[in-house]
């Protein structure tokens, strides 16, 4: 593509929110009326795919409407790394996830509460979901001691001693003030013995009941977390146990922890089999572009993952044909955008060659120009948000299976990139 | 100030360009008509301060109008560190400076030319000024050898051998395509012997004539650089020599290189004494908030400095009372903005406590959250842009002396901060 194809844009209008809802919404669900005072959530399924378990929904929260399926950018330290709330709005994010464990350590939930909760602190005035810290305390906490009463651990930042119990996590999340909160759970490692899987799952169930009993605010929706490790029967049973409790929705835990993809999908199906149809389903920590469509096909409504922003920071940018490494020499002279089909601020405004220059511009003061991190993160987030928006349109139009097949036919997943590159080289040489 | 005082803003409108020109412009200079084809510059002085040498002007370039006095953010690697062109527009920047030396080394001027020059490459569609690289080659180049013919040196990045001559710099800057370009000069070190000062100044004069003869494009304005080290007579003489040549304006070089402030102002006055009234004057590499007003009072129209963005990155943020360090504990609980009088996106949207959190949020992955660098840089740049906008309004209103006095009465310059803090503590204790 030539320079003329990538004409300059008037940057005054680049921060308008995308009008991503131009398809016809059934009248009954265009209702964005605020929730009744004290109500935390309303979820309606507004469309289903005939060929898969995919569904389209509308999720109402005290801070606004989320159309599902949805990808939620992750803002671990009360900031989605390198992007501002203005950028998040412009790229079409409707809800972000933040991490209770990290915020508990620093700056502390009481401080955030004094700033008006997470919404006031990070100035994201739209819906927020906080995880419970369960996953992080089992992956980051030092000198961890777990009993049924609580988990005690040392901060990975300063070594201070901390305790998290199902009850204290409810208190912490009430202070953080997210629209959707999760209960403390125990995520077993992968792989693990059947005994460890059983014990972690059973403890997660006991903690779920205690979290419900310790609920603080009626304007926060509480999602239950089914576990079950890599045992399909245990997963289905865990989902049924959690589903029998009065949760507002479900965040499926313990997947994407190192297991092979086919096993992950089998386990996801087992979890979903035990969950009610009418409540929203969130798949914790997934995923990559191809994973999102696979999850949607299995009935998942909500996704979160650090992958798009983390990948962006190392030079990995999504395109419809797969992830590219913007550091490589082939982008040095590229005058077109990273992704000609993308409508993000970065692709509408800058060439791939400029992004290549920014990430390679290193001096004593910096490793890569800071603007790179913002522009790259905006692109990868918009890529996932738009992919999932497209899935929703397709579900409502009855064309989801074709949408998924079309995307997957073009997209080479990252772990297959090297093999594909070798195939291309052989083809060129041969 | 309380949380309620810092009400949430609708972030949809935060990227509107500030309307900073609400004062009455004399009719004759509201003329923003484009320049004739091939014309590079039109400069008109539209107001003067009675008590000082300050003046207000309108500078027209092929990429738009710059109202002077003006502060120009510095984009060394074709990016103002941590901020995008959208941010620059929103904070009221009207022209940016970029560094020929750095761009020559990487990614190279030919490459930038293929992307439509600096404007197309960095997608800043407004005026740009490029320095000549003279200052950097004398401060950064390794194994430097200077003759009248050229300066040869090794790249500080990869050790490759490079040569810059007055003629090659004109070629390079023509490829970069800025609206205003500078000729190669020799900036003597501080301190230096009279012989070194004389020789560098004389060579700068010879190179100036060669740059004019080697001019490539008639749509680029070429500013001359008077030198003269710290010798008032040499400075005045150098200014007269350069002023006698057909330059479109002047960039006063060799100041802010380590000399005491009173000496700098004395030298600036000597340079200005030799320059014609009718052409624009740029003071290279200055400065801090108080320096800008001092420079304006001495008849300077244009300023550039890396200080606001570099200072921001280390935690130093400007306020009307001086620079504060946002890392300090006193900002941890601060729910008001960094500067209650500031109209930048950062201050309109975020608390000082949130910025404190962002710069202190460190983990294995990062040293400070990346969003901090953008928000802090936006604030410091807006602070300087607005300070200079205010000076222009005051010049046109005949109140510049009072404006300068009022600002300086409140603002403690950075090098006096420690002393002032000690005075405050003594006052508190006493």
GROMACS .gro file of N, CA and C in nm, chain A residues 78-135:
model
  174
   78UNK      N    1  -0.510  -0.022   3.883
   78UNK     CA    2  -0.607   0.086   3.860
   78UNK      C    3  -0.567   0.171   3.740
   79UNK      N    4  -0.503   0.107   3.644
   79UNK     CA    5  -0.474   0.170   3.515
   79UNK      C    6  -0.449   0.059   3.414
   80UNK      N    7  -0.516   0.069   3.301
   80UNK     CA    8  -0.483  -0.022   3.191
   80UNK      C    9  -0.350   0.028   3.136
   81UNK      N   10  -0.248  -0.056   3.142
   81UNK     CA   11  -0.111  -0.009   3.119
   81UNK      C   12  -0.099   0.071   2.989
   82UNK      N   13  -0.049   0.194   3.003
   82UNK     CA   14  -0.011   0.282   2.892
   82UNK      C   15  -0.128   0.354   2.825
   83UNK      N   16  -0.252   0.321   2.862
   83UNK     CA   17  -0.365   0.392   2.799
   83UNK      C   18  -0.451   0.461   2.905
   84UNK      N   19  -0.508   0.573   2.867
   84UNK     CA   20  -0.592   0.650   2.958
   84UNK      C   21  -0.738   0.614   2.941
   85UNK      N   22  -0.822   0.662   3.031
   85UNK     CA   23  -0.966   0.639   3.015
   85UNK      C   24  -1.020   0.701   2.887
   86UNK      N   25  -0.957   0.810   2.841
   86UNK     CA   26  -1.001   0.867   2.713
   86UNK      C   27  -0.973   0.770   2.599
   87UNK      N   28  -0.856   0.706   2.603
   87UNK     CA   29  -0.822   0.607   2.501
   87UNK      C   30  -0.916   0.487   2.507
   88UNK      N   31  -0.948   0.443   2.629
   88UNK     CA   32  -1.036   0.326   2.645
   88UNK      C   33  -1.174   0.354   2.588
   89UNK      N   34  -1.225   0.473   2.614
   89UNK     CA   35  -1.355   0.509   2.557
   89UNK      C   36  -1.347   0.511   2.405
   90UNK      N   37  -1.240   0.571   2.354
   90UNK     CA   38  -1.227   0.585   2.208
   90UNK      C   39  -1.215   0.450   2.139
   91UNK      N   40  -1.157   0.352   2.207
   91UNK     CA   41  -1.140   0.221   2.143
   91UNK      C   42  -1.258   0.128   2.169
   92UNK      N   43  -1.360   0.179   2.235
   92UNK     CA   44  -1.484   0.104   2.248
   92UNK      C   45  -1.491   0.011   2.367
   93UNK      N   46  -1.400   0.024   2.464
   93UNK     CA   47  -1.411  -0.058   2.585
   93UNK      C   48  -1.533  -0.015   2.664
   94UNK      N   49  -1.607  -0.110   2.717
   94UNK     CA   50  -1.726  -0.074   2.794
   94UNK      C   51  -1.713  -0.114   2.939
   95UNK      N   52  -1.615  -0.198   2.973
   95UNK     CA   53  -1.594  -0.241   3.111
   95UNK      C   54  -1.448  -0.281   3.125
   96UNK      N   55  -1.387  -0.249   3.239
   96UNK     CA   56  -1.250  -0.292   3.262
   96UNK      C   57  -1.244  -0.377   3.389
   97UNK      N   58  -1.140  -0.461   3.396
   97UNK     CA   59  -1.118  -0.546   3.512
   97UNK      C   60  -0.998  -0.492   3.590
   98UNK      N   61  -1.010  -0.491   3.722
   98UNK     CA   62  -0.894  -0.453   3.803
   98UNK      C   63  -0.869  -0.559   3.909
   99UNK      N   64  -0.746  -0.559   3.964
   99UNK     CA   65  -0.701  -0.669   4.048
   99UNK      C   66  -0.698  -0.634   4.195
  100UNK      N   67  -0.784  -0.698   4.272
  100UNK     CA   68  -0.796  -0.673   4.415
  100UNK      C   69  -0.665  -0.697   4.488
  101UNK      N   70  -0.594  -0.804   4.454
  101UNK     CA   71  -0.469  -0.837   4.521
  101UNK      C   72  -0.370  -0.722   4.509
  102UNK      N   73  -0.349  -0.671   4.388
  102UNK     CA   74  -0.250  -0.565   4.368
  102UNK      C   75  -0.293  -0.436   4.438
  103UNK      N   76  -0.421  -0.404   4.431
  103UNK     CA   77  -0.468  -0.279   4.491
  103UNK      C   78  -0.467  -0.286   4.643
  104UNK      N   79  -0.490  -0.407   4.697
  104UNK     CA   80  -0.483  -0.428   4.842
  104UNK      C   81  -0.341  -0.397   4.891
  105UNK      N   82  -0.243  -0.443   4.814
  105UNK     CA   83  -0.103  -0.418   4.853
  105UNK      C   84  -0.067  -0.270   4.837
  106UNK      N   85  -0.109  -0.210   4.729
  106UNK     CA   86  -0.075  -0.070   4.705
  106UNK      C   87  -0.171  -0.013   4.605
  107UNK      N   88  -0.242   0.093   4.631
  107UNK     CA   89  -0.225   0.184   4.745
  107UNK      C   90  -0.311   0.149   4.866
  108UNK      N   91  -0.387   0.038   4.861
  108UNK     CA   92  -0.477   0.002   4.970
  108UNK      C   93  -0.620   0.041   4.939
  109UNK      N   94  -0.714  -0.044   4.981
  109UNK     CA   95  -0.855  -0.023   4.945
  109UNK      C   96  -0.915   0.098   5.018
  110UNK      N   97  -0.872   0.123   5.142
  110UNK     CA   98  -0.927   0.237   5.216
  110UNK      C   99  -0.895   0.367   5.145
  111UNK      N  100  -0.772   0.378   5.097
  111UNK     CA  101  -0.734   0.500   5.026
  111UNK      C  102  -0.819   0.517   4.901
  112UNK      N  103  -0.835   0.409   4.825
  112UNK     CA  104  -0.915   0.418   4.702
  112UNK      C  105  -1.059   0.457   4.735
  113UNK      N  106  -1.111   0.404   4.845
  113UNK     CA  107  -1.247   0.440   4.886
  113UNK      C  108  -1.260   0.590   4.910
  114UNK      N  109  -1.156   0.649   4.971
  114UNK     CA  110  -1.162   0.793   4.997
  114UNK      C  111  -1.160   0.875   4.869
  115UNK      N  112  -1.113   0.817   4.759
  115UNK     CA  113  -1.113   0.887   4.630
  115UNK      C  114  -1.240   0.856   4.550
  116UNK      N  115  -1.340   0.796   4.614
  116UNK     CA  116  -1.463   0.765   4.543
  116UNK      C  117  -1.461   0.627   4.480
  117UNK      N  118  -1.378   0.537   4.538
  117UNK     CA  119  -1.370   0.403   4.483
  117UNK      C  120  -1.287   0.403   4.354
  118UNK      N  121  -1.278   0.286   4.294
  118UNK     CA  122  -1.198   0.273   4.172
  118UNK      C  123  -1.245   0.366   4.060
  119UNK      N  124  -1.378   0.384   4.048
  119UNK     CA  125  -1.429   0.473   3.943
  119UNK      C  126  -1.372   0.613   3.960
  120UNK      N  127  -1.377   0.665   4.083
  120UNK     CA  128  -1.327   0.800   4.107
  120UNK      C  129  -1.176   0.807   4.100
  121UNK      N  130  -1.110   0.701   4.147
  121UNK     CA  131  -0.964   0.704   4.154
  121UNK      C  132  -0.902   0.703   4.014
  122UNK      N  133  -0.948   0.608   3.930
  122UNK     CA  134  -0.888   0.597   3.797
  122UNK      C  135  -0.965   0.673   3.691
  123UNK      N  136  -1.075   0.739   3.732
  123UNK     CA  137  -1.156   0.820   3.641
  123UNK      C  138  -1.208   0.741   3.521
  124UNK      N  139  -1.243   0.618   3.550
  124UNK     CA  140  -1.316   0.537   3.451
  124UNK      C  141  -1.458   0.529   3.504
  125UNK      N  142  -1.548   0.599   3.438
  125UNK     CA  143  -1.681   0.618   3.495
  125UNK      C  144  -1.781   0.516   3.443
  126UNK      N  145  -1.729   0.414   3.377
  126UNK     CA  146  -1.811   0.307   3.321
  126UNK      C  147  -1.793   0.182   3.408
  127UNK      N  148  -1.856   0.070   3.371
  127UNK     CA  149  -1.851  -0.048   3.458
  127UNK      C  150  -1.709  -0.100   3.484
  128UNK      N  151  -1.692  -0.154   3.604
  128UNK     CA  152  -1.566  -0.216   3.646
  128UNK      C  153  -1.597  -0.351   3.711
  129UNK      N  154  -1.510  -0.448   3.688
  129UNK     CA  155  -1.516  -0.576   3.757
  129UNK      C  156  -1.385  -0.593   3.833
  130UNK      N  157  -1.392  -0.632   3.960
  130UNK     CA  158  -1.268  -0.666   4.032
  130UNK      C  159  -1.265  -0.815   4.058
  131UNK      N  160  -1.149  -0.876   4.031
  131UNK     CA  161  -1.133  -1.015   4.071
  131UNK      C  162  -1.112  -1.018   4.222
  132UNK      N  163  -1.095  -1.135   4.278
  132UNK     CA  164  -1.092  -1.147   4.424
  132UNK      C  165  -0.951  -1.148   4.481
  133UNK      N  166  -0.853  -1.162   4.395
  133UNK     CA  167  -0.716  -1.179   4.445
  133UNK      C  168  -0.680  -1.324   4.467
  134UNK      N  169  -0.778  -1.414   4.455
  134UNK     CA  170  -0.749  -1.555   4.478
  134UNK      C  171  -0.639  -1.607   4.386
  135UNK      N  172  -0.653  -1.579   4.258
  135UNK     CA  173  -0.555  -1.629   4.163
  135UNK      C  174  -0.415  -1.574   4.194
   0.00000   0.00000   0.00000
